Short mmCIF file of C-alpha atoms and ligand atoms in Angstrom, two decimals:
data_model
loop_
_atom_site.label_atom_id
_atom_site.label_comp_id
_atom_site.label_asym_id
_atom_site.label_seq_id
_atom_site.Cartn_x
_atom_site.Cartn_y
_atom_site.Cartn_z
CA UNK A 1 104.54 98.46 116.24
CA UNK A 2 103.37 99.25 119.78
CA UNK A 3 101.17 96.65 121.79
CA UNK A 4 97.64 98.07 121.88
CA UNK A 5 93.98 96.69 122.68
CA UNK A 6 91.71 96.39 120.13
CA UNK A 7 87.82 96.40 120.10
CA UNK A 8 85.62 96.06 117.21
CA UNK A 9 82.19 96.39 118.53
CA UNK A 10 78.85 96.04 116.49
CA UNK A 11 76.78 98.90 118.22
CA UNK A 12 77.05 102.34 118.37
CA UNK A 13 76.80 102.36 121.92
CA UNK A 14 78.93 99.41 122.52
CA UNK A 15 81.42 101.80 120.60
CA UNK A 16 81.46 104.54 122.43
CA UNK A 17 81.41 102.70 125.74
CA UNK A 18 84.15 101.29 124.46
CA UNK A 19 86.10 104.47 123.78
CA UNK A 20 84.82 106.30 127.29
CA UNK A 21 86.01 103.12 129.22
CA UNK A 22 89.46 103.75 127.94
CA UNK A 23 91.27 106.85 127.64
CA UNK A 24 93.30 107.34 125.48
CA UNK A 25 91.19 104.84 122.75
CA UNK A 26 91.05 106.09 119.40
CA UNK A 27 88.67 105.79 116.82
CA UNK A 28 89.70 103.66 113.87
CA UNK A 29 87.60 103.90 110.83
CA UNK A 30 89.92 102.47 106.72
CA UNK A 31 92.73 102.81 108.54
CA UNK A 32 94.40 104.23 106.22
CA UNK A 33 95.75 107.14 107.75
CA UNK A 34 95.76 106.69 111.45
CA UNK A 35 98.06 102.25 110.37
CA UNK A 36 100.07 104.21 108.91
CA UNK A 37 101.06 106.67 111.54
CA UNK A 38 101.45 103.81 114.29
CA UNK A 39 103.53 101.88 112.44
CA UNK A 40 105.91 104.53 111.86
CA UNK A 41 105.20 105.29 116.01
CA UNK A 42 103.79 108.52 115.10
CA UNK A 43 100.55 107.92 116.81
CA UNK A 44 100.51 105.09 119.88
CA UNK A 45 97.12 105.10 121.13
CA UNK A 46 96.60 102.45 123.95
CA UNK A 47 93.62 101.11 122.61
CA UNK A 48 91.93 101.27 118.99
CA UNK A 49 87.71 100.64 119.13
CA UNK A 50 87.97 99.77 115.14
CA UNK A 51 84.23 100.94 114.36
CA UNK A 52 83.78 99.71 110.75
CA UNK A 53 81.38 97.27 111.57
CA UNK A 54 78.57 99.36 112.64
CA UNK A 55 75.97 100.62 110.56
CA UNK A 56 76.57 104.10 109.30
CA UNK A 57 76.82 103.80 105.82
CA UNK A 58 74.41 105.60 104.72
CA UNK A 59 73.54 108.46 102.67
CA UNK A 60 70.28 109.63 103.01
CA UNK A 61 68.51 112.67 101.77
CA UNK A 62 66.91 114.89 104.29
CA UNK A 63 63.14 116.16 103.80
CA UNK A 64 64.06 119.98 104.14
CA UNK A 65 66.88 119.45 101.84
CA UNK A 66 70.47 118.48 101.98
CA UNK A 67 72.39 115.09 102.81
CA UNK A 68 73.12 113.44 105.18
CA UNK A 69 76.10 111.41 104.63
CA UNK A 70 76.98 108.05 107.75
CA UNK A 71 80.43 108.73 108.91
CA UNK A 72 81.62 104.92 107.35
CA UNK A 73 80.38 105.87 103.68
CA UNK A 74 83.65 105.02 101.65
CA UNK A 75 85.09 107.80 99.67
CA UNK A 76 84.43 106.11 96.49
CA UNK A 77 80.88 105.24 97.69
CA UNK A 78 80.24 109.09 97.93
CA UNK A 79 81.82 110.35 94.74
CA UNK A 80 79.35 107.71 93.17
CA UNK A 81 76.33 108.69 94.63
CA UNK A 82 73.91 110.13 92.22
CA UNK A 83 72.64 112.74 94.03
CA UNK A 84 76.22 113.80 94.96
CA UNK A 85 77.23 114.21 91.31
CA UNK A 86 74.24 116.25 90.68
CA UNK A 87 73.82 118.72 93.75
CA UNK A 88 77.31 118.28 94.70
CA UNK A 89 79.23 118.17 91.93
CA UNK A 90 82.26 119.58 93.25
CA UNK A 91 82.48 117.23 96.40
CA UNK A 92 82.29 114.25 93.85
CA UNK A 93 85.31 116.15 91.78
CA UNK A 94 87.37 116.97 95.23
CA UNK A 95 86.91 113.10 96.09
CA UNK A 96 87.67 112.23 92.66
CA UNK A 97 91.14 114.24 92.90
CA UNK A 98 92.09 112.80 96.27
CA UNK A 99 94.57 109.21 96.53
CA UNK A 100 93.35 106.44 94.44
CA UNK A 101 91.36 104.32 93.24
CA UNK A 102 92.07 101.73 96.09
CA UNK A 103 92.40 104.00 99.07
CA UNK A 104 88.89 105.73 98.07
CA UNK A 105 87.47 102.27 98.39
CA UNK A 106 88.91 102.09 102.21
CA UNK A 107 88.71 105.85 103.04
CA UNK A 108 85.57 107.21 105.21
CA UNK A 109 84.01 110.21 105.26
CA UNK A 110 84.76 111.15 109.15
CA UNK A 111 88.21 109.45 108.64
CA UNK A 112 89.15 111.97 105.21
CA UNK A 113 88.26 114.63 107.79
CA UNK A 114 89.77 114.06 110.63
CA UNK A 115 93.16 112.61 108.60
CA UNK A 116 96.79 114.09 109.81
CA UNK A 117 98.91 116.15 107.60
CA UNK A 118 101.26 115.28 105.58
CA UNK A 119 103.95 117.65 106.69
CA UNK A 120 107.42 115.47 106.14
CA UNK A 121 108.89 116.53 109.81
CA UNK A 122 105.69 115.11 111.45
CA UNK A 123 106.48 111.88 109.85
CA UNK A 124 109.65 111.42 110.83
CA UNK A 125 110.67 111.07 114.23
CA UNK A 126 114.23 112.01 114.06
CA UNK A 127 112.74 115.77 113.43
CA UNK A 128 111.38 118.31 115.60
CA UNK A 129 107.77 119.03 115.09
CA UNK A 130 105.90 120.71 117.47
CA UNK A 131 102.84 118.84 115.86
CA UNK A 132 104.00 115.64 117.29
CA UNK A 133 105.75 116.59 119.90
CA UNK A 134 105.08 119.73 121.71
CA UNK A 135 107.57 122.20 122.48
CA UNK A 136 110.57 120.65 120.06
CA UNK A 137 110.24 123.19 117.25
CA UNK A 138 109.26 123.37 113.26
CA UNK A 139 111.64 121.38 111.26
CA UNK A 140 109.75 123.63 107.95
CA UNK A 141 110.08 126.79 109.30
CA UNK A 142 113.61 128.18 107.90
CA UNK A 143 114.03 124.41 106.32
CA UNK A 144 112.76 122.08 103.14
CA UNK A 145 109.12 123.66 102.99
CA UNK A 146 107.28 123.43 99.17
CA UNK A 147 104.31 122.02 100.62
CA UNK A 148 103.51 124.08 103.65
CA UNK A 149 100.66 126.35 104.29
CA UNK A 150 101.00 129.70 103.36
CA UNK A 151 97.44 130.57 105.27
CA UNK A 152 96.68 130.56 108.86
CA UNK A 153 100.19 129.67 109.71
CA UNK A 154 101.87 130.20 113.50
CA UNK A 155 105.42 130.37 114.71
CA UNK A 156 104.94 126.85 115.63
CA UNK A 157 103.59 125.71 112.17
CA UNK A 158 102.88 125.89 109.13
CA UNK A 159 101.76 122.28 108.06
CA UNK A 160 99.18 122.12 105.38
CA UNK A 161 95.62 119.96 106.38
CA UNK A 162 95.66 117.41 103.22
CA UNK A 163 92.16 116.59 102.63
CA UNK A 164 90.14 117.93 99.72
CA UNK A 165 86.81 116.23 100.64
CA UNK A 166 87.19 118.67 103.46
CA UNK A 167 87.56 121.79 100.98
CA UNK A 168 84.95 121.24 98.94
CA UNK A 169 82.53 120.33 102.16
CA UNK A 170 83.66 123.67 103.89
CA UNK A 171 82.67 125.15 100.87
CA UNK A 172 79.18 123.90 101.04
CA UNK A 173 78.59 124.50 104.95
CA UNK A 174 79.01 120.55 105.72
CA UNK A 175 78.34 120.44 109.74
CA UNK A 176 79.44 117.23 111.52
CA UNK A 177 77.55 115.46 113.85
CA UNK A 178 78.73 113.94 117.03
CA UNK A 179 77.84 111.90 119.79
CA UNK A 180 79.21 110.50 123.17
CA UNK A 181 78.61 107.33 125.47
CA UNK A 182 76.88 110.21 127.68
CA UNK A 183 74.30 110.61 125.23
CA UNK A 184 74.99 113.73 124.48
CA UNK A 185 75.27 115.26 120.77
CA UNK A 186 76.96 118.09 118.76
CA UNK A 187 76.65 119.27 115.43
CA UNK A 188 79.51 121.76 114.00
CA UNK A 189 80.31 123.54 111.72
CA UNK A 190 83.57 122.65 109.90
CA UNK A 191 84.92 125.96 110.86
CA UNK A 192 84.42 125.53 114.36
CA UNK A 193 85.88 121.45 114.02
CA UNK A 194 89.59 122.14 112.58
CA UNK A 195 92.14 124.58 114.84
CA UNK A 196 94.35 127.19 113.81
CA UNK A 197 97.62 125.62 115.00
CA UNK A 198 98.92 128.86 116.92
CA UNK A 199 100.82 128.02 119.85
CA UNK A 200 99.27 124.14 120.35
CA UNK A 201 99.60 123.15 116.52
CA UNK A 202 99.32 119.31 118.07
CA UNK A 203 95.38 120.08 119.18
CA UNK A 204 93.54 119.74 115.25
CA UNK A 205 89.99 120.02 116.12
CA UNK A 206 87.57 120.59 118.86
CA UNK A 207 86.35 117.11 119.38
CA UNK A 208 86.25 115.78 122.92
CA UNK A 209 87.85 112.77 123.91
CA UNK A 210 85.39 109.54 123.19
CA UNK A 211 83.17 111.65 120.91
CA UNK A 212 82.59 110.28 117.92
CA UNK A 213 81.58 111.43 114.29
CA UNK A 214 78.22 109.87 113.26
CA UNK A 215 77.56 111.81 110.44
CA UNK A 216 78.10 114.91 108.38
CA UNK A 217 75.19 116.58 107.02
CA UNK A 218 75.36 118.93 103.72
CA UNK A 219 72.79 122.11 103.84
CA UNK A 220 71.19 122.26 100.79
CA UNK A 221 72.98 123.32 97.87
CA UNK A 222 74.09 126.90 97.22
CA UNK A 223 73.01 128.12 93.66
CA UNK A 224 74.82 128.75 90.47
CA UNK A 225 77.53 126.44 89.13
CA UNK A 226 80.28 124.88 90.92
CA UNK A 227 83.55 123.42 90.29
CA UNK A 228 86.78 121.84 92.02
CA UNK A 229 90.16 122.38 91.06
CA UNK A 230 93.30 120.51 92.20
CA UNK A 231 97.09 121.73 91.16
CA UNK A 232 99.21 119.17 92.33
CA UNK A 233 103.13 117.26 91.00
CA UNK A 234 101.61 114.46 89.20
CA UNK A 235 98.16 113.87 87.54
CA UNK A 236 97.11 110.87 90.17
CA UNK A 237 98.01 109.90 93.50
CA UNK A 238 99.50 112.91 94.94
CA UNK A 239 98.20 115.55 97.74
CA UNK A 240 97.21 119.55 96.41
CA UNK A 241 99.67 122.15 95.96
CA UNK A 242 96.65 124.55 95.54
CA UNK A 243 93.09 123.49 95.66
CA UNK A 244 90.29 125.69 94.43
CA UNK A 245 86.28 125.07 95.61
CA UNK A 246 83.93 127.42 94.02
CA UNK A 247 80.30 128.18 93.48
CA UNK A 248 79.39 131.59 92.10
CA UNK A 249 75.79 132.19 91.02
CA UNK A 250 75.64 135.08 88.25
CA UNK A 251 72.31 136.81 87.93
CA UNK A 252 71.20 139.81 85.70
CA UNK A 253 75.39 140.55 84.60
CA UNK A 254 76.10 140.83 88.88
CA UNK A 255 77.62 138.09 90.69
CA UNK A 256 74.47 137.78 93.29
CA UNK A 257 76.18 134.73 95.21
CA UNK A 258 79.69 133.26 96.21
CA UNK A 259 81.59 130.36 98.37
CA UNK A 260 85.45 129.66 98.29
CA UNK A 261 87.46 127.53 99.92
CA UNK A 262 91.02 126.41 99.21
CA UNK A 263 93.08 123.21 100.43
CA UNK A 264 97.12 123.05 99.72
CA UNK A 265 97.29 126.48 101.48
CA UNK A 266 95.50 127.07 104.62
CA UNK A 267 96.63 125.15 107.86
CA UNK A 268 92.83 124.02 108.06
CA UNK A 269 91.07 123.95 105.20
CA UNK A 270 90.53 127.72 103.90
CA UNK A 271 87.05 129.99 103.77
CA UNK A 272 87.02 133.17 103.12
CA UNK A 273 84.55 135.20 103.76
CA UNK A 274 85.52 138.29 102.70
CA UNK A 275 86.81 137.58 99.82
CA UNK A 276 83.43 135.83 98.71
CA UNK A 277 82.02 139.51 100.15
CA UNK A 278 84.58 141.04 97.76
CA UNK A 279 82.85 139.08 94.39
CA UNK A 280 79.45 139.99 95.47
CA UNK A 281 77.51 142.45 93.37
CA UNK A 282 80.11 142.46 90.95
CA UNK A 283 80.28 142.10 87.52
CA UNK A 284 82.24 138.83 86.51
CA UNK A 285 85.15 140.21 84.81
CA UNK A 286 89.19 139.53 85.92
CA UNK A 287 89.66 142.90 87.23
CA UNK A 288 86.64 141.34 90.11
CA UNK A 289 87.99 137.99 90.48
CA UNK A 290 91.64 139.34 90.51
CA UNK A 291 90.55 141.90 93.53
CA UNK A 292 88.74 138.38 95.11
CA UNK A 293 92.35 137.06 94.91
CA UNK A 294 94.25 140.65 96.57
CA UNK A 295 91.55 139.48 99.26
CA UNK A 296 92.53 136.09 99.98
CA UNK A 297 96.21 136.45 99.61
CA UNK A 298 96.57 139.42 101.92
CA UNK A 299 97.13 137.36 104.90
CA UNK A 300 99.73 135.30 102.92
CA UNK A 301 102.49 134.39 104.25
CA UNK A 302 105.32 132.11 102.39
CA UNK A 303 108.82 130.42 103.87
CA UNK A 304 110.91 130.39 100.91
CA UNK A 305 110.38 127.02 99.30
CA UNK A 306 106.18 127.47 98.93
CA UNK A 307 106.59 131.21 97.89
CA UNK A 308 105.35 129.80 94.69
CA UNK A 309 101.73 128.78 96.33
CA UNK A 310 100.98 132.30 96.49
CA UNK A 311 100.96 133.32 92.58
CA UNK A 312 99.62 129.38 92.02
CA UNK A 313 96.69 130.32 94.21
CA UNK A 314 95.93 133.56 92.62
CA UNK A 315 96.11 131.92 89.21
CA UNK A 316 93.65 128.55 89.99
CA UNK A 317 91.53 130.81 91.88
CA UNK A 318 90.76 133.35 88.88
CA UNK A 319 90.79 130.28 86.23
CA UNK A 320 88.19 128.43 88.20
CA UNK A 321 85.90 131.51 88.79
CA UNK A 322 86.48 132.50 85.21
CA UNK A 323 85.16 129.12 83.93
CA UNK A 324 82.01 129.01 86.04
CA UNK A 325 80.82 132.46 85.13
CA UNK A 326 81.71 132.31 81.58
CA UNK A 327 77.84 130.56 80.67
CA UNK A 328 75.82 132.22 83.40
CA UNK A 329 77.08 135.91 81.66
C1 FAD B 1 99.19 107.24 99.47
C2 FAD B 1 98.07 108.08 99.95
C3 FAD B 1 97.63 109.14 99.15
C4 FAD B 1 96.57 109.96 99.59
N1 FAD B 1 96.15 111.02 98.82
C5 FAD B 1 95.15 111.82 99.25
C6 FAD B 1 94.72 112.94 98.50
O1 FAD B 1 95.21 113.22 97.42
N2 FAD B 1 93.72 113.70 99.01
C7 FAD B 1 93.13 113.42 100.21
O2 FAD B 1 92.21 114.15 100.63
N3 FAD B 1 93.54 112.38 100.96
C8 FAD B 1 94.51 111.57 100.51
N4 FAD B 1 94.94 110.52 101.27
C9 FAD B 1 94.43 110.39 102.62
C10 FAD B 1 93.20 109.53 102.71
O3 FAD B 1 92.12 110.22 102.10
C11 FAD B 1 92.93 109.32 104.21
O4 FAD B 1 93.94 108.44 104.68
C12 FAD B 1 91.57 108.74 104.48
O5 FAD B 1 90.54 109.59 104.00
C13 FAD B 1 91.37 108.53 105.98
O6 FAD B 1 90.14 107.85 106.18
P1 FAD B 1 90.11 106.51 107.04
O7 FAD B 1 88.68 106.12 107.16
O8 FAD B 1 91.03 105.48 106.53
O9 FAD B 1 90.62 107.11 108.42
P2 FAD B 1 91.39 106.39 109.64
O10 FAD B 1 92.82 106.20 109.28
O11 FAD B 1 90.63 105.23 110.13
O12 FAD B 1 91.26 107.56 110.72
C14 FAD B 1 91.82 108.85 110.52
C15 FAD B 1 91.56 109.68 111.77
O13 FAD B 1 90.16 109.89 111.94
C16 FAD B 1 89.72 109.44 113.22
N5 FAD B 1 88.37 108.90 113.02
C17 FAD B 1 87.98 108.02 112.06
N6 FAD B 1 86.65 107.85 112.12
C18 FAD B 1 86.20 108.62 113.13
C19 FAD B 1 84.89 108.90 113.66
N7 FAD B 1 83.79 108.33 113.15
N8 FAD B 1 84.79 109.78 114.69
C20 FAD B 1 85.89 110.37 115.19
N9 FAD B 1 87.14 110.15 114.75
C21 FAD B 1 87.28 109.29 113.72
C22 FAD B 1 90.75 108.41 113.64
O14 FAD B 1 90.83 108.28 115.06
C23 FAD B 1 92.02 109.00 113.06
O15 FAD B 1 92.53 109.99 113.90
C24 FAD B 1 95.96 109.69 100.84
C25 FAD B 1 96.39 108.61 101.63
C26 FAD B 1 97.44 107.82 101.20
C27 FAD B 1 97.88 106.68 102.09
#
């Protein structure tokens, strides 16, 4: 491992000082991801402000509705929480599905977003990746590449984002919110956090150096039922191949409401917005949920070895809207 400094201060503010008086600090939450990737030299930050010691571990609910969910609430912690598993019931399921038992004890809620992918050419250093070092090329592109995105893909790269907290939370509009040692504070939207990779795949999301996630907050939920739905090599302990989050409300025989989002696929995890447009007004039938699919999977793109993502997705995606309408009909 690389020498580094290391600060574990008990503030918020003595945090964030911490991180603005050195640049180049990082953020250290479990652990789990970002130990990993220094001890393989993946990630050599010069200093690490370890912020697990400060108090954000809380979920609270908000009085106009919603969560709000403390950036250090544990994975487990927020699968468990009671009004999670009955508002959010596919957030619980998404954490559920995600690493073990173990890691979800470590994990965080702004670590399990911000987390790196697991693209095998960005963890090893003897390959090119443009990921982790700019400029040297895609080791997947035209090589070993099963489980690569097949969405929102560049000529640089087509690594998958890993997380399925993060699927199920774009699903329900989750917005993160941020603050600096300046004061000042964001809140946004996770489609405006995570980056398409295009030509700077190595620049994930639109945080500024020293800010830091506080919290993420959950709008209310959206009605009708919801589900998550994870295809992956083993039962346990293994990342998505294809990852389905859906909530479809069905009123009077017409679908009257829709969110998707899909993890395993996209570079970032997937929305789509047209597709959901697609479902709307219709009646809940296959020939519907199939055209959803034509939707989603237009802008598909596979490199050989994950051509099998795009029939997988098409498959999960009408199971999982199939079983949610089937008692609302
Ligand atoms: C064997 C294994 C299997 C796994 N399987 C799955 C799986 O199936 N599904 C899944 O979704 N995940 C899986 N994971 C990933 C795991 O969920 C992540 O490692 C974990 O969620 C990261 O959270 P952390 O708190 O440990 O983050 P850390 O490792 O502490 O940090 C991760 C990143 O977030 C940044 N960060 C942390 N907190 C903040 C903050 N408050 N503000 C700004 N930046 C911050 C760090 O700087 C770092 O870049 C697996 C991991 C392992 C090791």
């Amino acid at each position: 491992m690389i020498a580094f400094d290391y600060a574990r201060p008990r503030t918020l503010a003595g945090a964030l000082k911490a991180s603005a008086d050195r640049p180049g600090a990082r953020f250290m939450a479990g652990g789990t991801n970002l130990l990993d990737l220094m001890k393989l030299g993946i990630e050599r930050p010069e200093a690490i402000v370890d912020v697990s010691a400060l108090d954000l571990r809380r979920i609270e609910a908000l009085e106009e509705g919603g969560l709000r969910i403390g950036a250090l609430v544990t994975n487990a912690e927020l699968a468990a929480h009671p009004l999670v598993r009955t508002l959010y019931p596919m957030l619980s399921r998404a954490l559920l599905a995600g690493a073990s038992g173990q890691l979800r004890n470590q994990a965080t809620t702004a670590g399990n977003l911000l987390q790196r992918t697991r693209c095998y050419f960005f963890y090893d250093p003897a390959s090119p990746c443009n990921k982790r070092e700019p400029g040297s090329g895609c080791s997947a592109i035209g090589g070993f590449n099963r489980i690569m995105a097949v969405l929102g893909t560049s000529d640089e790269c087509i690594a998958s984002h890993p997380s399925d907290m993060a699927v199920a939370m774009r699903a329900l509009d989750a917005l993160v919110e941020t603050r600096r040692a300046d004061g000042s504070t964001r809140c946004i939207g996770l489609d405006r956090l995570y980056r398409l990779p295009g030509e700077t795949p190595h620049l994930e999301h639109s945080l500024l150096p020293g800010e830091m996630i506080v919290s993420v907050r959950l709008p209310p939920p959206p009605p009708g039922r919801q589900t998550y739905r994870k295809v992956r090599d083993r039962a346990s302990y293994a990342f998505a191949l294809v990852s389905v989050a859906a909530v479809v409300h069905v009123f009077d025989g017409r679908i009257a409401s829709a969110r998707l989002a899909f993890g395993g696929v996209g570079t970032m995890p997937w929305r789509d917005a047209a597709a959901e447009a697609a479902l709307i007004g219709a009646a809940p039938t296959s020939e519907s949920f199939e055209r959803a699919a034509d939707v989603v999977l237009a802008g598909a793109k596979g490199h050989g070895g994950n051509d099998f993502k795009i029939p997988l997705l098409r498959r999960t995606l009408t199971a999982c809207l199939k079983q949610i309408t089937e008692d609302q009909r």
